[in-house]
JSON list of C-alpha atoms in Angstrom, two decimals:
[
{"chain": "A", "resi": 1461, "resn": "ALA", "atom": "CA", "xyz": [-120.88, 10.03, 117.07]},
{"chain": "A", "resi": 1462, "resn": "VAL", "atom": "CA", "xyz": [-119.38, 11.19, 113.45]},
{"chain": "A", "resi": 1463, "resn": "ALA", "atom": "CA", "xyz": [-115.49, 10.46, 114.47]},
{"chain": "A", "resi": 1464, "resn": "HIS", "atom": "CA", "xyz": [-116.95, 6.50, 115.11]},
{"chain": "A", "resi": 1465, "resn": "ALA", "atom": "CA", "xyz": [-119.22, 6.42, 112.24]},
{"chain": "A", "resi": 1466, "resn": "ALA", "atom": "CA", "xyz": [-116.21, 7.64, 109.75]},
{"chain": "A", "resi": 1467, "resn": "SER", "atom": "CA", "xyz": [-113.77, 5.17, 111.37]},
{"chain": "A", "resi": 1468, "resn": "ASP", "atom": "CA", "xyz": [-116.09, 2.69, 110.89]},
{"chain": "A", "resi": 1469, "resn": "ALA", "atom": "CA", "xyz": [-116.20, 3.51, 107.35]},
{"chain": "A", "resi": 1470, "resn": "VAL", "atom": "CA", "xyz": [-112.23, 3.00, 106.96]},
{"chain": "A", "resi": 1471, "resn": "VAL", "atom": "CA", "xyz": [-112.32, 0.12, 108.48]},
{"chain": "A", "resi": 1472, "resn": "GLY", "atom": "CA", "xyz": [-115.03, -1.09, 106.31]},
{"chain": "A", "resi": 1473, "resn": "ASP", "atom": "CA", "xyz": [-113.54, 0.47, 103.28]},
{"chain": "A", "resi": 1474, "resn": "ALA", "atom": "CA", "xyz": [-109.58, -0.14, 103.55]},
{"chain": "A", "resi": 1475, "resn": "PRO", "atom": "CA", "xyz": [-108.81, -2.20, 106.76]},
{"chain": "A", "resi": 1476, "resn": "GLU", "atom": "CA", "xyz": [-105.32, -1.85, 105.87]},
{"chain": "A", "resi": 1477, "resn": "LEU", "atom": "CA", "xyz": [-105.21, 1.71, 106.81]},
{"chain": "A", "resi": 1478, "resn": "ILE", "atom": "CA", "xyz": [-105.36, 1.16, 110.19]},
{"chain": "A", "resi": 1479, "resn": "ALA", "atom": "CA", "xyz": [-102.41, -1.22, 109.88]},
{"chain": "A", "resi": 1480, "resn": "LEU", "atom": "CA", "xyz": [-100.53, 1.15, 107.86]},
{"chain": "A", "resi": 1481, "resn": "THR", "atom": "CA", "xyz": [-101.43, 4.09, 110.05]},
{"chain": "A", "resi": 1482, "resn": "LYS", "atom": "CA", "xyz": [-99.94, 2.13, 112.87]},
{"chain": "A", "resi": 1483, "resn": "GLU", "atom": "CA", "xyz": [-96.70, 0.96, 111.30]},
{"chain": "A", "resi": 1484, "resn": "LEU", "atom": "CA", "xyz": [-96.21, 4.77, 110.08]},
{"chain": "A", "resi": 1485, "resn": "THR", "atom": "CA", "xyz": [-96.76, 6.07, 113.62]},
{"chain": "A", "resi": 1486, "resn": "LYS", "atom": "CA", "xyz": [-93.94, 3.06, 115.18]},
{"chain": "A", "resi": 1487, "resn": "ASN", "atom": "CA", "xyz": [-91.71, 3.41, 112.38]},
{"chain": "A", "resi": 1488, "resn": "LEU", "atom": "CA", "xyz": [-91.56, 7.48, 112.77]},
{"chain": "A", "resi": 1489, "resn": "ASP", "atom": "CA", "xyz": [-91.36, 7.04, 116.78]},
{"chain": "A", "resi": 1490, "resn": "GLU", "atom": "CA", "xyz": [-88.25, 4.82, 116.18]},
{"chain": "A", "resi": 1491, "resn": "VAL", "atom": "CA", "xyz": [-86.68, 7.24, 113.83]},
{"chain": "A", "resi": 1492, "resn": "ARG", "atom": "CA", "xyz": [-87.52, 10.02, 116.41]},
{"chain": "A", "resi": 1493, "resn": "ASN", "atom": "CA", "xyz": [-86.59, 8.21, 119.59]},
{"chain": "A", "resi": 1494, "resn": "SER", "atom": "CA", "xyz": [-83.77, 5.35, 118.84]},
{"chain": "A", "resi": 1495, "resn": "VAL", "atom": "CA", "xyz": [-82.20, 5.89, 115.11]},
{"chain": "A", "resi": 1496, "resn": "GLU", "atom": "CA", "xyz": [-81.67, 9.86, 115.18]},
{"chain": "A", "resi": 1497, "resn": "PRO", "atom": "CA", "xyz": [-80.29, 10.17, 119.01]},
{"chain": "A", "resi": 1498, "resn": "VAL", "atom": "CA", "xyz": [-77.65, 7.72, 118.05]},
{"chain": "A", "resi": 1499, "resn": "ILE", "atom": "CA", "xyz": [-76.39, 8.90, 114.73]},
{"chain": "A", "resi": 1500, "resn": "ALA", "atom": "CA", "xyz": [-76.29, 12.18, 116.15]},
{"chain": "A", "resi": 1501, "resn": "ALA", "atom": "CA", "xyz": [-74.23, 10.95, 119.11]},
{"chain": "A", "resi": 1502, "resn": "ALA", "atom": "CA", "xyz": [-72.13, 9.31, 116.70]},
{"chain": "A", "resi": 1503, "resn": "ARG", "atom": "CA", "xyz": [-71.35, 12.24, 114.59]},
{"chain": "A", "resi": 1504, "resn": "ALA", "atom": "CA", "xyz": [-70.76, 14.15, 117.73]},
{"chain": "A", "resi": 1505, "resn": "GLY", "atom": "CA", "xyz": [-67.70, 11.62, 118.77]},
{"chain": "A", "resi": 1506, "resn": "ASP", "atom": "CA", "xyz": [-69.74, 10.27, 121.92]},
{"chain": "A", "resi": 1507, "resn": "LEU", "atom": "CA", "xyz": [-69.53, 7.35, 120.04]},
{"chain": "A", "resi": 1508, "resn": "VAL", "atom": "CA", "xyz": [-66.55, 4.97, 118.66]},
{"chain": "A", "resi": 1509, "resn": "THR", "atom": "CA", "xyz": [-67.53, 4.02, 115.50]},
{"chain": "A", "resi": 1510, "resn": "ALA", "atom": "CA", "xyz": [-65.55, 2.39, 112.61]},
{"chain": "A", "resi": 1511, "resn": "GLU", "atom": "CA", "xyz": [-68.21, 2.08, 109.53]},
{"chain": "A", "resi": 1512, "resn": "GLY", "atom": "CA", "xyz": [-71.46, 1.75, 111.95]},
{"chain": "A", "resi": 1513, "resn": "ILE", "atom": "CA", "xyz": [-71.69, 5.53, 111.10]},
{"chain": "A", "resi": 1514, "resn": "SER", "atom": "CA", "xyz": [-73.04, 4.45, 107.50]},
{"chain": "A", "resi": 1515, "resn": "TYR", "atom": "CA", "xyz": [-75.43, 1.35, 108.59]},
{"chain": "A", "resi": 1516, "resn": "LEU", "atom": "CA", "xyz": [-77.18, 3.89, 110.87]},
{"chain": "A", "resi": 1517, "resn": "ASP", "atom": "CA", "xyz": [-77.43, 6.52, 108.02]},
{"chain": "A", "resi": 1518, "resn": "ALA", "atom": "CA", "xyz": [-78.81, 3.75, 105.63]},
{"chain": "A", "resi": 1519, "resn": "LYS", "atom": "CA", "xyz": [-81.02, 2.47, 108.41]},
{"chain": "A", "resi": 1520, "resn": "HIS", "atom": "CA", "xyz": [-82.32, 5.83, 108.69]},
{"chain": "A", "resi": 1521, "resn": "LEU", "atom": "CA", "xyz": [-82.65, 6.75, 105.09]},
{"chain": "A", "resi": 1522, "resn": "LEU", "atom": "CA", "xyz": [-84.35, 3.26, 104.70]},
{"chain": "A", "resi": 1523, "resn": "MET", "atom": "CA", "xyz": [-87.29, 3.90, 107.59]},
{"chain": "A", "resi": 1524, "resn": "LEU", "atom": "CA", "xyz": [-88.04, 7.02, 106.21]},
{"chain": "A", "resi": 1525, "resn": "SER", "atom": "CA", "xyz": [-88.42, 5.89, 102.62]},
{"chain": "A", "resi": 1526, "resn": "TYR", "atom": "CA", "xyz": [-90.45, 3.60, 104.11]},
{"chain": "A", "resi": 1527, "resn": "CYS", "atom": "CA", "xyz": [-92.93, 5.74, 106.21]},
{"chain": "A", "resi": 1528, "resn": "VAL", "atom": "CA", "xyz": [-92.94, 8.39, 102.96]},
{"chain": "A", "resi": 1529, "resn": "ASN", "atom": "CA", "xyz": [-93.95, 5.47, 100.63]},
{"chain": "A", "resi": 1530, "resn": "ILE", "atom": "CA", "xyz": [-96.90, 4.76, 103.43]},
{"chain": "A", "resi": 1531, "resn": "VAL", "atom": "CA", "xyz": [-98.30, 8.19, 103.41]},
{"chain": "A", "resi": 1532, "resn": "PHE", "atom": "CA", "xyz": [-97.97, 7.97, 99.52]},
{"chain": "A", "resi": 1533, "resn": "TYR", "atom": "CA", "xyz": [-100.00, 5.02, 99.97]},
{"chain": "A", "resi": 1534, "resn": "LEU", "atom": "CA", "xyz": [-102.62, 6.39, 102.41]},
{"chain": "A", "resi": 1535, "resn": "LEU", "atom": "CA", "xyz": [-102.64, 9.35, 100.12]},
{"chain": "A", "resi": 1536, "resn": "LEU", "atom": "CA", "xyz": [-103.61, 7.55, 96.92]},
{"chain": "A", "resi": 1537, "resn": "LYS", "atom": "CA", "xyz": [-106.59, 5.40, 99.17]},
{"chain": "A", "resi": 1538, "resn": "SER", "atom": "CA", "xyz": [-107.94, 9.17, 100.34]},
{"chain": "A", "resi": 1539, "resn": "GLU", "atom": "CA", "xyz": [-108.00, 10.30, 96.72]},
{"chain": "A", "resi": 1540, "resn": "GLY", "atom": "CA", "xyz": [-110.22, 6.92, 95.75]},
{"chain": "A", "resi": 1541, "resn": "ARG", "atom": "CA", "xyz": [-107.57, 5.91, 93.33]},
{"chain": "A", "resi": 1542, "resn": "PRO", "atom": "CA", "xyz": [-106.77, 2.43, 92.92]},
{"chain": "A", "resi": 1543, "resn": "VAL", "atom": "CA", "xyz": [-103.72, 1.01, 94.61]},
{"chain": "A", "resi": 1544, "resn": "LYS", "atom": "CA", "xyz": [-104.13, -2.82, 94.20]},
{"chain": "A", "resi": 1545, "resn": "ASP", "atom": "CA", "xyz": [-101.41, -2.97, 90.77]},
{"chain": "A", "resi": 1546, "resn": "HIS", "atom": "CA", "xyz": [-99.44, 0.50, 92.07]},
{"chain": "A", "resi": 1547, "resn": "PRO", "atom": "CA", "xyz": [-95.36, 0.51, 92.47]},
{"chain": "A", "resi": 1548, "resn": "VAL", "atom": "CA", "xyz": [-96.18, 1.71, 95.86]},
{"chain": "A", "resi": 1549, "resn": "VAL", "atom": "CA", "xyz": [-97.06, -1.49, 97.28]},
{"chain": "A", "resi": 1550, "resn": "LEU", "atom": "CA", "xyz": [-94.21, -3.19, 95.71]},
{"chain": "A", "resi": 1551, "resn": "ARG", "atom": "CA", "xyz": [-92.12, -0.41, 97.28]},
{"chain": "A", "resi": 1552, "resn": "LEU", "atom": "CA", "xyz": [-93.49, -0.93, 100.87]},
{"chain": "A", "resi": 1553, "resn": "VAL", "atom": "CA", "xyz": [-93.09, -4.94, 100.82]},
{"chain": "A", "resi": 1554, "resn": "GLU", "atom": "CA", "xyz": [-89.34, -4.56, 99.46]},
{"chain": "A", "resi": 1555, "resn": "ILE", "atom": "CA", "xyz": [-88.70, -1.77, 102.18]},
{"chain": "A", "resi": 1556, "resn": "ARG", "atom": "CA", "xyz": [-90.14, -4.04, 104.85]},
{"chain": "A", "resi": 1557, "resn": "ALA", "atom": "CA", "xyz": [-88.24, -6.68, 103.77]},
{"chain": "A", "resi": 1558, "resn": "TYR", "atom": "CA", "xyz": [-85.17, -5.02, 104.13]},
{"chain": "A", "resi": 1559, "resn": "LEU", "atom": "CA", "xyz": [-85.96, -3.69, 107.52]},
{"chain": "A", "resi": 1560, "resn": "GLU", "atom": "CA", "xyz": [-86.62, -7.16, 108.84]},
{"chain": "A", "resi": 1561, "resn": "LYS", "atom": "CA", "xyz": [-83.72, -8.40, 107.28]},
{"chain": "A", "resi": 1562, "resn": "LEU", "atom": "CA", "xyz": [-81.78, -5.55, 109.61]},
{"chain": "A", "resi": 1563, "resn": "ARG", "atom": "CA", "xyz": [-83.33, -6.47, 112.77]},
{"chain": "A", "resi": 1564, "resn": "PRO", "atom": "CA", "xyz": [-80.96, -9.22, 113.69]},
{"chain": "A", "resi": 1565, "resn": "ILE", "atom": "CA", "xyz": [-78.06, -6.65, 113.36]},
{"chain": "A", "resi": 1566, "resn": "ASP", "atom": "CA", "xyz": [-80.23, -3.93, 115.70]},
{"chain": "A", "resi": 1567, "resn": "ARG", "atom": "CA", "xyz": [-80.28, -6.65, 118.52]},
{"chain": "A", "resi": 1568, "resn": "LYS", "atom": "CA", "xyz": [-76.46, -7.03, 118.31]},
{"chain": "A", "resi": 1569, "resn": "LEU", "atom": "CA", "xyz": [-76.25, -2.99, 118.69]}
]
């Protein structure tokens, strides 16, 4: 009952926290299960890459940066600090836009 009440309080106070937590989990899973194994295979020579490894490294860093910024946003919210005009919000939007632009490339890989 206490956990349910706490969950209701979070949803009522900051409904975006639930979505951001899911987004964080999804991105960390993608880094762990998709990006890192491909990078490891490419570095081991199991995959033929010309400049592909730099793309994978860039995507890996971008996804990790996105996750770090989500965690920072969640930290600010948990401390009750205002986030409305905080630079982290703009950074999250920018990184998300970059990740969306990469999706067509990812589909071809």
